[in-house]
Amino acid sequence: MPELPEVETVRRGLEPVLTGQIIETAIIRRPNLRWPFPERMAERLQGQRVELLRRRSKYILVDLASGESLLVHLGMSGRILIHAADTKRTQTVHLLHGHPPLEKHDHVVLDLGSGTRIVYNDPRRFGGMELLDTATSEQHKLLRDIGPEPLGNAFHTDHLASRFEGKKSPIKTALLDQKIVAGLGNIYVCEALNRARISPLRHAGTLCYEQVSALVPIICDVLSSAIEAGGSSLKDFRQTDGDLGYFQHSFRAYGREGDRCLNAGCAGDIERVVQAGRSTFYCPQCQR
DNA sequence: CTTGGGTCCTGTGCGC
DNA sequence: TGCGCACAGGACCCAA
């Protein structure tokens, strides 16, 4: 599910309610997600003050006063929802903070000093959590090999061109490779390639410098626009307040099989092919 | 080293 | 109505 824009949307939703707050209680309701939860995770979270919320690629990092950071990945179906303390319900139902009952797949719950409750829900459990040292977080196994942030200064034509040089795999696959550039997933790769009019089937090494140069700002634009729209909601994704993202209304390729290509002057139709086991949507007419 | 395929897991929607 | 299958936003691991 969540690619960089969705993860950034979640980070921005959490930032104002988590920053400066104390995690009073951490409830961990199963032993693992994709991998086991860290040793004594609840104890290491409880009583900690949240200093900062960061994002690296598709990971959210919650920096704690202890010098550790909670790393969270949402996998395909992960969701984080914020439940504000409900004083009205607290009075009428005599609950501590009036939170609704937990649901299926609510795996981790953080109760804050403010009474706000943060709930991590993930039906498919492809997500994961880790606790790592804040100071050396960039060197952690999960983060150290990840390529530059696409919205940062290190992502530029020279970088991408050198990573594509001699590469035999299709550019679609190359852009999904987190070691080349961080945060892109199936949707935004399809969208960026359609807008750049580059075929997803092209071997990455065959792009000329001018094409790479055109692609870089298109990737930035697609991601920035999607963040502004609160991400894309296909089925599961929700912002932290439960709202839908709405960038899916701006899709020009993803999920539009059989529909007309929206690129200026193009009369082609979007087709679906499978690459490396994943659907690719593109216009064979204008994407070359 | 690179590359492609299988795998983890649950839910939904479709054709029959 | 019910069943089986395909498919879903990710990414690790391993064989070739």
Coordinates of C-alpha atoms (C1' of nucleotides) in Angstrom, one line a residue:
Chain A
M1 CA 0.0 0.0 0.0
P2 CA 1.9 2.9 1.2
E3 CA 4.6 4.5 -0.8
L4 CA 6.6 7.6 0.1
P5 CA 3.6 10.0 -0.2
E6 CA 1.4 7.9 2.0
V7 CA 4.1 7.4 4.6
E8 CA 4.8 11.1 4.6
T9 CA 1.1 11.8 5.0
V10 CA 1.0 9.5 8.1
R11 CA 4.2 11.1 9.5
R12 CA 2.6 14.6 9.1
G13 CA -0.6 13.4 10.8
L14 CA 1.3 11.9 13.8
E15 CA 3.7 14.8 14.2
P16 CA 1.4 17.3 16.0
V17 CA -0.1 14.7 18.4
L18 CA 3.0 12.7 19.2
T19 CA 5.8 15.3 19.5
G20 CA 6.6 16.1 23.1
Q21 CA 4.1 13.6 24.4
I22 CA 4.8 10.8 26.8
I23 CA 4.0 7.2 25.8
E24 CA 2.1 6.1 29.0
T25 CA 1.2 2.6 27.8
A26 CA 2.2 0.4 24.9
I27 CA 0.0 -2.6 24.2
I28 CA 1.5 -5.2 21.8
R29 CA -1.2 -7.7 20.9
R30 CA 0.8 -10.4 19.0
P31 CA 4.4 -11.5 18.9
N32 CA 5.3 -10.3 15.5
L33 CA 4.4 -8.6 12.2
R34 CA 6.6 -9.5 9.3
W35 CA 9.4 -10.2 11.8
P36 CA 9.3 -10.5 15.7
F37 CA 8.8 -7.3 17.6
P38 CA 12.0 -6.1 19.4
E39 CA 12.8 -7.5 22.8
R40 CA 10.9 -5.9 25.6
M41 CA 9.4 -3.4 23.2
A42 CA 6.5 -2.3 25.5
E43 CA 8.9 -1.6 28.4
R44 CA 11.3 0.3 26.1
L45 CA 8.5 2.6 24.9
Q46 CA 6.6 3.2 28.1
G47 CA 7.4 6.4 29.9
Q48 CA 9.4 7.7 26.9
R49 CA 8.9 11.2 25.6
V50 CA 8.7 11.6 21.8
E51 CA 11.3 14.1 20.6
L52 CA 10.9 14.0 16.8
L53 CA 9.1 12.3 14.0
R54 CA 11.2 11.5 10.9
R55 CA 10.7 9.7 7.7
R56 CA 13.4 7.8 5.7
S57 CA 12.1 6.2 2.4
K58 CA 9.0 4.3 3.4
Y59 CA 10.0 4.1 7.1
I60 CA 8.7 6.3 9.9
L61 CA 11.2 7.0 12.7
V62 CA 9.9 8.0 16.2
D63 CA 12.9 9.5 18.1
L64 CA 12.5 8.9 21.9
A65 CA 14.2 10.7 24.8
S66 CA 16.0 7.4 25.7
G67 CA 18.2 7.7 22.6
E68 CA 16.3 5.0 20.8
S69 CA 14.0 5.4 17.8
L70 CA 11.0 3.3 17.0
L71 CA 11.1 2.4 13.3
V72 CA 7.8 1.6 11.7
H73 CA 7.1 0.2 8.2
L74 CA 3.5 -0.1 7.0
G75 CA 4.1 -2.9 4.5
M76 CA 1.2 -3.3 2.0
S77 CA -1.8 -2.9 4.3
G78 CA -0.5 -1.0 7.4
R79 CA -2.5 1.9 8.8
I80 CA -2.0 4.2 11.7
L81 CA -5.1 5.9 13.2
I82 CA -5.3 8.6 15.9
H83 CA -8.1 8.5 18.4
A84 CA -8.4 11.7 20.3
A85 CA -9.5 11.4 24.0
D86 CA -13.3 11.6 24.0
T87 CA -14.3 13.3 27.2
K88 CA -18.0 13.1 26.5
R89 CA -17.9 9.3 26.0
T90 CA -15.6 9.1 29.0
Q91 CA -18.4 10.6 31.2
T92 CA -21.3 8.7 29.8
V93 CA -19.7 5.2 29.5
H94 CA -17.3 5.6 32.4
L95 CA -14.3 4.7 30.2
L96 CA -10.8 6.1 30.9
H97 CA -10.5 8.0 27.7
G98 CA -13.5 7.0 25.8
H99 CA -11.7 5.1 23.0
P100 CA -13.7 2.7 20.8
P101 CA -13.1 -1.0 21.2
L102 CA -10.0 -2.4 19.4
E103 CA -10.6 -4.1 16.1
K104 CA -9.3 -7.2 14.3
H105 CA -5.7 -6.5 13.2
D106 CA -5.1 -3.7 15.7
H107 CA -1.7 -5.0 16.6
V108 CA 0.0 -2.2 18.5
V109 CA -1.6 0.5 20.6
L110 CA 0.1 3.5 22.2
D111 CA -1.7 5.5 24.8
L112 CA -0.3 9.0 25.3
G113 CA -0.2 11.3 28.4
S114 CA -2.7 13.5 26.5
G115 CA -5.3 10.7 26.5
T116 CA -4.8 10.3 22.7
R117 CA -4.5 6.8 21.4
I118 CA -2.4 5.7 18.4
V119 CA -3.4 2.4 16.8
Y120 CA -1.4 0.4 14.3
N121 CA -3.6 -1.9 12.2
D122 CA -2.2 -4.2 9.5
P123 CA -4.3 -7.1 8.1
R124 CA -1.6 -8.6 6.0
R125 CA 1.2 -8.1 8.5
F126 CA 3.8 -7.3 5.9
G127 CA 4.8 -4.3 8.0
G128 CA 7.3 -4.3 10.8
M129 CA 8.7 -2.4 13.8
E130 CA 12.2 -2.1 15.2
L131 CA 14.0 -0.2 17.9
L132 CA 17.3 1.2 17.0
D133 CA 19.9 3.7 18.3
T134 CA 18.9 7.2 17.1
A135 CA 22.5 8.4 16.7
T136 CA 23.4 5.5 14.3
S137 CA 20.0 5.0 12.8
E138 CA 21.3 5.7 9.2
Q139 CA 23.8 2.8 9.6
H140 CA 21.1 0.3 10.6
K141 CA 20.8 -2.7 8.4
L142 CA 17.3 -1.7 7.3
L143 CA 18.3 1.8 6.2
R144 CA 22.0 1.8 5.3
D145 CA 21.6 0.6 1.7
I146 CA 18.7 2.8 0.7
G147 CA 19.3 5.3 -2.1
P148 CA 18.8 9.0 -1.9
E149 CA 15.5 10.7 -0.9
P150 CA 13.8 11.7 -4.2
L151 CA 12.8 15.0 -2.7
G152 CA 16.3 15.7 -1.3
N153 CA 19.4 17.3 -2.8
A154 CA 21.2 14.0 -3.4
F155 CA 18.7 12.9 -6.0
H156 CA 19.7 14.4 -9.4
T157 CA 20.4 13.4 -13.0
D158 CA 24.0 12.4 -12.5
H159 CA 23.1 10.1 -9.6
L160 CA 20.3 8.4 -11.6
A161 CA 22.2 8.2 -14.8
S162 CA 25.2 6.5 -13.1
R163 CA 22.9 4.0 -11.4
F164 CA 21.2 3.2 -14.7
E165 CA 24.5 2.8 -16.6
G166 CA 24.9 -0.7 -17.9
K167 CA 21.7 -1.8 -16.2
K168 CA 19.9 -4.6 -18.0
S169 CA 16.7 -4.7 -16.0
P170 CA 13.7 -2.7 -17.1
I171 CA 13.5 0.8 -15.9
K172 CA 10.3 0.0 -14.1
T173 CA 12.1 -2.6 -12.0
A174 CA 15.1 -0.3 -11.5
L175 CA 12.9 2.5 -10.1
L176 CA 11.3 0.1 -7.7
D177 CA 14.7 -0.8 -6.4
Q178 CA 15.1 1.1 -3.1
K179 CA 18.9 1.1 -3.4
I180 CA 18.7 3.3 -6.5
V181 CA 16.1 5.8 -5.2
A182 CA 14.1 5.7 -2.0
G183 CA 10.4 5.5 -1.5
L184 CA 9.0 4.8 -5.0
G185 CA 6.5 1.9 -5.3
N186 CA 4.3 0.5 -8.0
I187 CA 1.9 3.3 -8.4
Y188 CA 4.3 6.3 -8.5
V189 CA 6.7 4.5 -10.8
C190 CA 3.9 3.9 -13.3
E191 CA 2.8 7.5 -13.0
A192 CA 6.2 9.0 -13.4
L193 CA 7.1 6.9 -16.5
N194 CA 3.8 7.7 -18.1
R195 CA 4.3 11.4 -17.6
A196 CA 7.9 11.2 -18.8
R197 CA 6.7 9.1 -21.9
I198 CA 9.3 6.5 -21.2
S199 CA 8.4 2.8 -21.7
P200 CA 8.6 0.7 -18.5
L201 CA 10.0 -2.1 -20.6
R202 CA 13.1 -0.1 -21.6
H203 CA 16.3 -1.5 -20.2
A204 CA 17.4 1.2 -17.7
G205 CA 20.9 1.4 -19.3
T206 CA 19.5 2.4 -22.7
L207 CA 18.0 5.7 -21.5
C208 CA 19.9 8.8 -22.8
Y209 CA 21.1 11.5 -20.4
E210 CA 18.3 13.8 -21.6
Q211 CA 15.6 11.3 -20.7
V212 CA 17.0 10.7 -17.3
S213 CA 17.3 14.5 -16.9
A214 CA 13.6 14.9 -17.7
L215 CA 12.6 12.0 -15.5
V216 CA 14.1 13.4 -12.3
P217 CA 11.8 16.5 -11.9
I218 CA 8.8 14.4 -13.0
I219 CA 9.4 12.0 -10.2
C220 CA 9.7 14.9 -7.8
D221 CA 6.5 16.5 -9.1
V222 CA 4.4 13.3 -8.9
L223 CA 5.6 12.6 -5.3
S224 CA 5.1 16.3 -4.2
S225 CA 1.6 16.5 -5.7
A226 CA 0.7 13.2 -4.1
I227 CA 1.8 14.4 -0.7
E228 CA -0.2 17.5 -1.1
A229 CA -3.2 15.4 -1.9
G230 CA -2.8 13.3 1.3
G231 CA -1.6 10.2 -0.7
S232 CA -3.6 7.8 -2.7
S233 CA -6.4 5.6 -1.3
L234 CA -7.1 2.5 -3.3
K235 CA -8.8 0.3 -0.7
D236 CA -7.0 0.4 2.6
F237 CA -5.0 3.6 2.9
R238 CA -6.3 6.2 5.3
Q239 CA -4.7 9.3 6.7
T240 CA -4.3 9.3 10.5
D241 CA -7.7 11.0 11.0
G242 CA -9.3 8.2 8.9
D243 CA -9.8 10.5 5.8
L244 CA -9.1 9.2 2.4
G245 CA -6.1 10.5 0.4
Y246 CA -7.3 11.8 -3.0
F247 CA -4.3 11.5 -5.4
Q248 CA -5.9 8.5 -7.0
H249 CA -8.2 10.9 -8.9
S250 CA -5.0 12.2 -10.5
F251 CA -3.8 8.8 -11.8
R252 CA -2.9 8.9 -15.5
A253 CA -1.8 5.3 -15.8
Y254 CA -2.2 3.2 -12.7
G255 CA -5.4 1.2 -12.7
R256 CA -6.6 2.7 -16.0
E257 CA -6.3 -0.4 -18.2
G258 CA -8.3 0.1 -21.4
D259 CA -8.8 3.8 -20.9
R260 CA -7.4 6.6 -23.0
C261 CA -3.9 7.9 -22.3
L262 CA -4.1 11.4 -20.9
N263 CA -0.9 12.7 -22.3
A264 CA -1.2 15.7 -24.6
G265 CA -1.6 14.7 -28.2
C266 CA -1.7 11.0 -27.5
A267 CA -4.6 8.9 -28.7
G268 CA -3.3 5.6 -27.3
D269 CA -4.9 3.4 -24.6
I270 CA -3.4 2.3 -21.3
E271 CA -2.4 -1.3 -21.2
R272 CA -1.5 -3.6 -18.3
V273 CA 1.5 -5.9 -18.4
V274 CA 3.2 -7.9 -15.6
Q275 CA 6.8 -7.2 -14.8
A276 CA 8.7 -9.0 -12.0
G277 CA 5.3 -10.2 -10.8
R278 CA 3.7 -6.8 -10.5
S279 CA 1.2 -5.0 -12.7
T280 CA 2.6 -2.2 -14.9
F281 CA 0.2 0.3 -16.5
Y282 CA 1.5 2.2 -19.5
C283 CA 0.7 3.7 -22.9
P284 CA 2.5 1.8 -25.7
Q285 CA 1.7 4.6 -28.0
C286 CA 3.5 7.5 -26.4
Q287 CA 5.8 5.7 -23.9
R288 CA 8.9 4.8 -25.8
Chain B
dC1 C1' 27.5 -9.1 -8.9
dT2 C1' 22.9 -9.0 -11.0
dT3 C1' 18.3 -10.6 -11.9
dG4 C1' 14.1 -13.1 -11.6
dG5 C1' 10.9 -15.8 -8.9
dG6 C1' 8.9 -17.4 -4.7
dT7 C1' 7.3 -16.1 -0.3
dC8 C1' 5.1 -14.1 3.8
dC9 C1' -0.5 -12.9 5.0
dT10 C1' -5.5 -11.5 4.8
dG11 C1' -9.3 -9.6 2.3
dT12 C1' -12.0 -8.6 -1.7
dG13 C1' -14.2 -9.1 -6.1
dC14 C1' -15.1 -11.7 -10.0
dG15 C1' -16.6 -15.7 -12.9
dC16 C1' -18.9 -20.0 -12.8
Chain C
dT1 C1' -25.6 -18.3 -2.4
dG2 C1' -21.1 -20.5 -2.5
dC3 C1' -16.5 -21.7 -4.1
dG4 C1' -12.1 -21.2 -6.1
dC5 C1' -9.0 -18.2 -8.1
dA6 C1' -6.6 -13.9 -9.2
dC7 C1' -5.0 -9.9 -7.4
dA8 C1' -3.5 -6.1 -4.0
dG9 C1' 0.3 -0.1 -2.4
dG10 C1' 6.5 -4.2 -0.2
dA11 C1' 10.6 -6.2 0.2
dC12 C1' 13.5 -10.1 1.8
dC13 C1' 15.8 -14.3 0.5
dC14 C1' 17.8 -17.5 -2.5
dA15 C1' 19.0 -19.9 -6.8
dA16 C1' 20.8 -19.4 -11.3

